[in-house]
mmCIF file of C-alpha atoms in Angstrom:
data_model
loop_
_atom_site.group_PDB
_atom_site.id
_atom_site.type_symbol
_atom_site.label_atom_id
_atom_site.label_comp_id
_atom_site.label_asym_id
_atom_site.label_seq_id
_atom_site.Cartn_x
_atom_site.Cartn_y
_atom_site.Cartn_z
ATOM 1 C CA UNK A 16 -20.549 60.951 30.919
ATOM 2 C CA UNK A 17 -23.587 60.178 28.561
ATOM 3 C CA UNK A 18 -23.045 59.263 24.644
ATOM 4 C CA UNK A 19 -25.551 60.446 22.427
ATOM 5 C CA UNK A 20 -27.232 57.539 20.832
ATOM 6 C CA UNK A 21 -26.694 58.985 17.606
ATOM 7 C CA UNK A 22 -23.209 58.759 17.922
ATOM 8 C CA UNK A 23 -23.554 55.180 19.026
ATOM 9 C CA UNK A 24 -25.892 53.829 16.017
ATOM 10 C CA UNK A 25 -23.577 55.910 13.490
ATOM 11 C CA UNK A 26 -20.992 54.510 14.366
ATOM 12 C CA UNK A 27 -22.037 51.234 14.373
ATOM 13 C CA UNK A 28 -23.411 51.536 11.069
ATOM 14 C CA UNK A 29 -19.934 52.766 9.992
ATOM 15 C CA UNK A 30 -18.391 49.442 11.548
ATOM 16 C CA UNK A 31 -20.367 47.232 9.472
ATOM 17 C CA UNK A 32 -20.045 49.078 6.222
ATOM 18 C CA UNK A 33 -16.533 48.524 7.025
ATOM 19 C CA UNK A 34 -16.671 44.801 7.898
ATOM 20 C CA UNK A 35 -18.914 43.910 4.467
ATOM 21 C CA UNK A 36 -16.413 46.071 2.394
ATOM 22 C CA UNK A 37 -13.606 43.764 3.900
ATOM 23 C CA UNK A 38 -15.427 40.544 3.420
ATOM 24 C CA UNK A 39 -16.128 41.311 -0.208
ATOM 25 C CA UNK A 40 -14.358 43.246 -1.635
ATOM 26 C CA UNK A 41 -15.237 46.154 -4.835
ATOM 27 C CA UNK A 42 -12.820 44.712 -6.810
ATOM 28 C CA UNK A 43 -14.136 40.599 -6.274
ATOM 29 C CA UNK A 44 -16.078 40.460 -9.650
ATOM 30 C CA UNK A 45 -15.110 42.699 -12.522
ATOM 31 C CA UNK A 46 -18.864 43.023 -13.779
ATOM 32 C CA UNK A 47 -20.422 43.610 -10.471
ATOM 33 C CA UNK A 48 -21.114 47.070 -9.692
ATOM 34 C CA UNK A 49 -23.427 48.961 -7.557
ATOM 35 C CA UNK A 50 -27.500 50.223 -7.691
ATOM 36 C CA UNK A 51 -28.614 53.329 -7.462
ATOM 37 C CA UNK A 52 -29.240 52.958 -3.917
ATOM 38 C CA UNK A 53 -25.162 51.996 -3.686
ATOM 39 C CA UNK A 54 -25.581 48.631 -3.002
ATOM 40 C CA UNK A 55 -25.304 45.199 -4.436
ATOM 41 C CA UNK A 56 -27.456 41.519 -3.866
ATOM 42 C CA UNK A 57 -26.509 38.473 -3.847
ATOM 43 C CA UNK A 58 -29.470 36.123 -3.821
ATOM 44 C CA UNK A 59 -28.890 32.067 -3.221
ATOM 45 C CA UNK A 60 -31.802 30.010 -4.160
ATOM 46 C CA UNK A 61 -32.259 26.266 -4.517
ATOM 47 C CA UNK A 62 -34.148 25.466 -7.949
ATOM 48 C CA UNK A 63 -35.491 22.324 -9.421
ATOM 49 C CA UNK A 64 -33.044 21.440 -12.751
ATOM 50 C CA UNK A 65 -31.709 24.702 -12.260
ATOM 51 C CA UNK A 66 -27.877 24.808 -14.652
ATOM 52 C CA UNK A 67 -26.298 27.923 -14.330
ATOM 53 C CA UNK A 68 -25.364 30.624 -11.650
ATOM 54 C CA UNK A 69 -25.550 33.987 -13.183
ATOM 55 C CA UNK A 70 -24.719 37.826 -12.063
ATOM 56 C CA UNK A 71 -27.965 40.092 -13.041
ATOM 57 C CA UNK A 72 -26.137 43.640 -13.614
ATOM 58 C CA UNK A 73 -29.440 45.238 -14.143
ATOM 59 C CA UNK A 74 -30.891 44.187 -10.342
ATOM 60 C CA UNK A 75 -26.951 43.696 -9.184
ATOM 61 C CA UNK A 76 -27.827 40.304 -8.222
ATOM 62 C CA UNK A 77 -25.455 37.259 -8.177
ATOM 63 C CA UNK A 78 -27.291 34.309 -8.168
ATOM 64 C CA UNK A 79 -26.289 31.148 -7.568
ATOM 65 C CA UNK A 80 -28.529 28.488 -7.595
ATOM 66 C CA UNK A 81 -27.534 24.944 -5.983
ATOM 67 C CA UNK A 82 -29.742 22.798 -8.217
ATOM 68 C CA UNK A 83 -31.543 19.434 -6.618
ATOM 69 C CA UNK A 84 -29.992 16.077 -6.827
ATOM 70 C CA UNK A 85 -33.429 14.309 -6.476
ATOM 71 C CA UNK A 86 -33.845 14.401 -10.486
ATOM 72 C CA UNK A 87 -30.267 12.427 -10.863
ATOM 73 C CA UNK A 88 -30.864 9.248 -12.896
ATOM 74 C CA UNK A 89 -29.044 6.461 -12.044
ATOM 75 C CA UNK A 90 -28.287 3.814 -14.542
ATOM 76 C CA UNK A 91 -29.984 0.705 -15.143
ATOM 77 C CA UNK A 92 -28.631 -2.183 -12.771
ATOM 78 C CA UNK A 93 -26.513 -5.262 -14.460
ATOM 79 C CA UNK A 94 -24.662 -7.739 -13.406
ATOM 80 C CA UNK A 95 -23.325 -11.514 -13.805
ATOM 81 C CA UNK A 96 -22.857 -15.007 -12.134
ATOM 82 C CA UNK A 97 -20.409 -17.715 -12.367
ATOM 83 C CA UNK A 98 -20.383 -21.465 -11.272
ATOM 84 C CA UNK A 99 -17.137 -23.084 -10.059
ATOM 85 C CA UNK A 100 -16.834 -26.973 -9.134
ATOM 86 C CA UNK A 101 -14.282 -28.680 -7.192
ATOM 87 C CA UNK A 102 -15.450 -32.396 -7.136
ATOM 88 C CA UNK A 103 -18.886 -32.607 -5.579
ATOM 89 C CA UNK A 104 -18.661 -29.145 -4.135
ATOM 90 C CA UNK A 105 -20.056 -25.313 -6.494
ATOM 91 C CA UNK A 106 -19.603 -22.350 -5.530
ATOM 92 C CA UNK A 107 -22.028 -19.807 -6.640
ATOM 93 C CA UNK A 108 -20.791 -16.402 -7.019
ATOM 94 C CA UNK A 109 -22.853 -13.083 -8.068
ATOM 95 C CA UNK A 110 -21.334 -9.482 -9.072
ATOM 96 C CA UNK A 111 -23.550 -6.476 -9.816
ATOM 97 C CA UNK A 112 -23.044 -3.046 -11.618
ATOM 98 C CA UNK A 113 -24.379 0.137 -12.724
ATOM 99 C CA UNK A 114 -27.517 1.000 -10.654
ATOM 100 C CA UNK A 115 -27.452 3.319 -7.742
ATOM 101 C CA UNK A 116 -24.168 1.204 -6.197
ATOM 102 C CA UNK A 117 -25.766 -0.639 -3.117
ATOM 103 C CA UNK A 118 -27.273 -4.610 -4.611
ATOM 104 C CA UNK A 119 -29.281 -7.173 -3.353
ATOM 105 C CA UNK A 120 -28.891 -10.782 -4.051
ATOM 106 C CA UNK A 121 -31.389 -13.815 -4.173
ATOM 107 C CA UNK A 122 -29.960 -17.152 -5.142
ATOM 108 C CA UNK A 123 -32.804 -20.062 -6.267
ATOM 109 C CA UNK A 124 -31.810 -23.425 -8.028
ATOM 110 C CA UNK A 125 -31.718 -27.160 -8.292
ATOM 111 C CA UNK A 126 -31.333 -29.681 -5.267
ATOM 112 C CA UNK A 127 -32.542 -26.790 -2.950
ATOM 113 C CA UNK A 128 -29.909 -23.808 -4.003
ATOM 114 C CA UNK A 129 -31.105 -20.658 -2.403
ATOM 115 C CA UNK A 130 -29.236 -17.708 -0.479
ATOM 116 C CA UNK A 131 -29.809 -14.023 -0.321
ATOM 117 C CA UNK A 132 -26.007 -13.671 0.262
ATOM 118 C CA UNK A 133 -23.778 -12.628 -3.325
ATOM 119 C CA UNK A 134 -22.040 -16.322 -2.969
ATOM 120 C CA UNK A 135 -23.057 -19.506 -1.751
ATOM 121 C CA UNK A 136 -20.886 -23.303 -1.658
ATOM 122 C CA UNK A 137 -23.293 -26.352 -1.431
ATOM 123 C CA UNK A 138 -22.230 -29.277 -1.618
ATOM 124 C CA UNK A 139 -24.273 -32.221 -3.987
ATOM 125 C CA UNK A 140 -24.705 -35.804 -3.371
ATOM 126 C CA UNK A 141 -26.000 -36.097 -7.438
ATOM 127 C CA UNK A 142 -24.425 -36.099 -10.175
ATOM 128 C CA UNK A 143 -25.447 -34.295 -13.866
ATOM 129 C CA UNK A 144 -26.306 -30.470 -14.299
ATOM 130 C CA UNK A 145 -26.936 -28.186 -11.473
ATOM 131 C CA UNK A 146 -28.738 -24.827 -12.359
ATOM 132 C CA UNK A 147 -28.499 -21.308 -10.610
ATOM 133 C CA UNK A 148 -30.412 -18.485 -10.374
ATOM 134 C CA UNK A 149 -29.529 -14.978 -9.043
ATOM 135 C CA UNK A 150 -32.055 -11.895 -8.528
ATOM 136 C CA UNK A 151 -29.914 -9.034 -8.135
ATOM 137 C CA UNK A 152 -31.735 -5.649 -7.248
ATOM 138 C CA UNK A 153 -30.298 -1.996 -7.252
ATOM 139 C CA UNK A 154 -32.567 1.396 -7.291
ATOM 140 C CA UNK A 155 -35.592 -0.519 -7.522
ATOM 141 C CA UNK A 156 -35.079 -2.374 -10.824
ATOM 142 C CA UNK A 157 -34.207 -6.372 -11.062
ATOM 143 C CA UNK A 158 -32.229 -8.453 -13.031
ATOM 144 C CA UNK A 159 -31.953 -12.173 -13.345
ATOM 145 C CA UNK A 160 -28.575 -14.150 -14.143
ATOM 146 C CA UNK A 161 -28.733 -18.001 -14.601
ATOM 147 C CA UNK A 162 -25.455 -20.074 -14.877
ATOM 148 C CA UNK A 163 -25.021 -23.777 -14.524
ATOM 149 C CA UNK A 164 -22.372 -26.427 -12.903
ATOM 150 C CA UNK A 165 -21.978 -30.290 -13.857
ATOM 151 C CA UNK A 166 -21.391 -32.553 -11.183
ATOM 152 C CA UNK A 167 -19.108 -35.686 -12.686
ATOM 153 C CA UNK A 168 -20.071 -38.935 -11.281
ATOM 154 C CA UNK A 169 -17.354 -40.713 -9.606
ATOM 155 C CA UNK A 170 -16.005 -43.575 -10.823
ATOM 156 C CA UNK A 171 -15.258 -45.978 -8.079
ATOM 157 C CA UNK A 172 -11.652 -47.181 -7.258
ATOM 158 C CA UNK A 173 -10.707 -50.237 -8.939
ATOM 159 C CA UNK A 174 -10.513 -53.506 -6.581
ATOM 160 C CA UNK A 175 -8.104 -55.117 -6.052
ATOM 161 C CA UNK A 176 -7.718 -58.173 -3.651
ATOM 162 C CA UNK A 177 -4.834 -60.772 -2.731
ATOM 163 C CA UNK A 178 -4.100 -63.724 -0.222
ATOM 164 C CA UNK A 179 -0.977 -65.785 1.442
ATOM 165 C CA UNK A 180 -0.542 -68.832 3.339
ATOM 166 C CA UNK A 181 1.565 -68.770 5.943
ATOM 167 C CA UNK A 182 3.485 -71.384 6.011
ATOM 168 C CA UNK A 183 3.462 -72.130 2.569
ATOM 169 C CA UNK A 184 4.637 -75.619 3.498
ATOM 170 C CA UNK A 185 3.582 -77.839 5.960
ATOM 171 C CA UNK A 186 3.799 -80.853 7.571
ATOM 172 C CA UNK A 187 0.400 -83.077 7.464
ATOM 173 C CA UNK A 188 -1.503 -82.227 10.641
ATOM 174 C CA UNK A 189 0.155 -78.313 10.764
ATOM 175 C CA UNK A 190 -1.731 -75.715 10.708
ATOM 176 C CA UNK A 191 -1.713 -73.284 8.116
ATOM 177 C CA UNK A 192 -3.502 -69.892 8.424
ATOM 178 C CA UNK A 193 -5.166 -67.766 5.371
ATOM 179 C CA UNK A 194 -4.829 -63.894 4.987
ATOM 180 C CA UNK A 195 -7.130 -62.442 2.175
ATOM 181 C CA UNK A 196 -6.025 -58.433 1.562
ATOM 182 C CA UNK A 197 -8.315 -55.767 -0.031
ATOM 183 C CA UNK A 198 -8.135 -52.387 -1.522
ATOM 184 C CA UNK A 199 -10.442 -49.800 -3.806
ATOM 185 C CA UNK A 200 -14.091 -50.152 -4.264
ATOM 186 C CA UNK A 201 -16.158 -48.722 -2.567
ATOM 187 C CA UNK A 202 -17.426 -49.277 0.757
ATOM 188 C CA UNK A 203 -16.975 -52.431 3.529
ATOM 189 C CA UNK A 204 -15.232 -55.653 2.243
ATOM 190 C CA UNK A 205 -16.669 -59.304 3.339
ATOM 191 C CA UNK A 206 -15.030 -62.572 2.799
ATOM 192 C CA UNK A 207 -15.836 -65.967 1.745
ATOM 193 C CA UNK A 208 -13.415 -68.709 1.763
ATOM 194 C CA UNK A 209 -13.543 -72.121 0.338
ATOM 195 C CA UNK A 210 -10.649 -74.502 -0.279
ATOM 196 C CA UNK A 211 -9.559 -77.874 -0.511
ATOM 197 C CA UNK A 212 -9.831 -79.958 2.640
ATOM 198 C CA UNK A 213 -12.777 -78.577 3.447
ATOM 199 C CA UNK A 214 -11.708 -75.085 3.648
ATOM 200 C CA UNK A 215 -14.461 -72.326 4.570
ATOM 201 C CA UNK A 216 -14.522 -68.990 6.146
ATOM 202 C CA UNK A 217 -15.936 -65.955 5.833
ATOM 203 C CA UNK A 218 -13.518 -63.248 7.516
ATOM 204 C CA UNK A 219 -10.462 -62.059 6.253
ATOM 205 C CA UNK A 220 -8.165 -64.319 8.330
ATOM 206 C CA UNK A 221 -9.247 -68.319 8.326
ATOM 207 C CA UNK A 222 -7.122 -71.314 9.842
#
């Protein structure tokens, strides 16, 4: 049995009147209406700075336009460091804001400070004022933060030394031994012993 193609493309036509009727419906926008051809546009663009999507009843034409998020300007990059000291030991930390979110860090200073991670811990064998110095970078624009630490120097232990005989009496011809004790400073202790009889010595135990 042959169909007349006429048939076929008519109908098909038919179909997809029906199918765009049923995806958007008449009734989907109270100002939209038809042409004089009986149809309606809808026209999707992508526009520099473009602000508003609009409905053109003259052309029956929605437009909607998606704007361009190239010409977004991000704020100007800030930020702040601090400096915190635990004896002989800083710790350098760096925080940014603003700028496009994503930072960069460069750390310079004194006795050799420098690290391109946000914080840093060195440790200093001198004391006095210890200076840091922290690039951070976001979107192409820099900032510099400088804070400082102070490095105390220690004051050494007091010393403090003692000794005993052992025995504290004796007979003539016993032998008595000498015990010197130390604690504090700083450092290795030495000895030197003199006494009566001809005492001498120079460790911490002498006989």
């Amino acid at each position: 049995m042959k169909i007349n193609k006429i048939y076929v493309f008519t109908l098909l036509g038919i179909m997809a009147l029906g199918f765009a009727f049923w995806v958007i419906p008449a009734n989907a926008c109270s100002t939209c209406g038809s042409n004089d051809t009986g149809s309606t546009n809808i026209v999707i663009t992508n526009e520099v700075n473009s602000e508003n999507n609009n409905y053109n009843e003259n052309n029956n034409e929605l437009n909607v336009n998606f704007g361009n998020n190239n010409d977004y300007e991000y704020p100007a990059p800030s930020g702040s460091c601090t400096a915190t000291v635990d004896g002989d030991v800083v710790t350098w930390r760096a925080q940014g804001s603003g700028g496009n979110g994503y930072f960069s860090y460069h750390w310079s200073g004194t006795n050799g400070l420098s690290s391109y991670y946000p914080t840093i811990v060195k440790r200093y064998t001198t004391s006095g004022t210890k200076t840091g110095t922290v690039q951070i970078t976001s979107n192409y624009e820099t900032i510099t933060r400088t804070c400082t630490a102070v490095i105390e120097e220690e004051t050494p232990e007091l010393l403090v030394a003692s000794c005993y005989a052992n025995p504290t009496h004796a007979d003539i011809g016993e032998t008595v031994t000498y015990t010197a004790s130390a604690n504090g400073g700083t450092g290795s202790y030495s000895y030197s012993w003199t006494g009566t009889s001809g005492l001498t010595g120079s460790s911490r135990i002498v006989s």
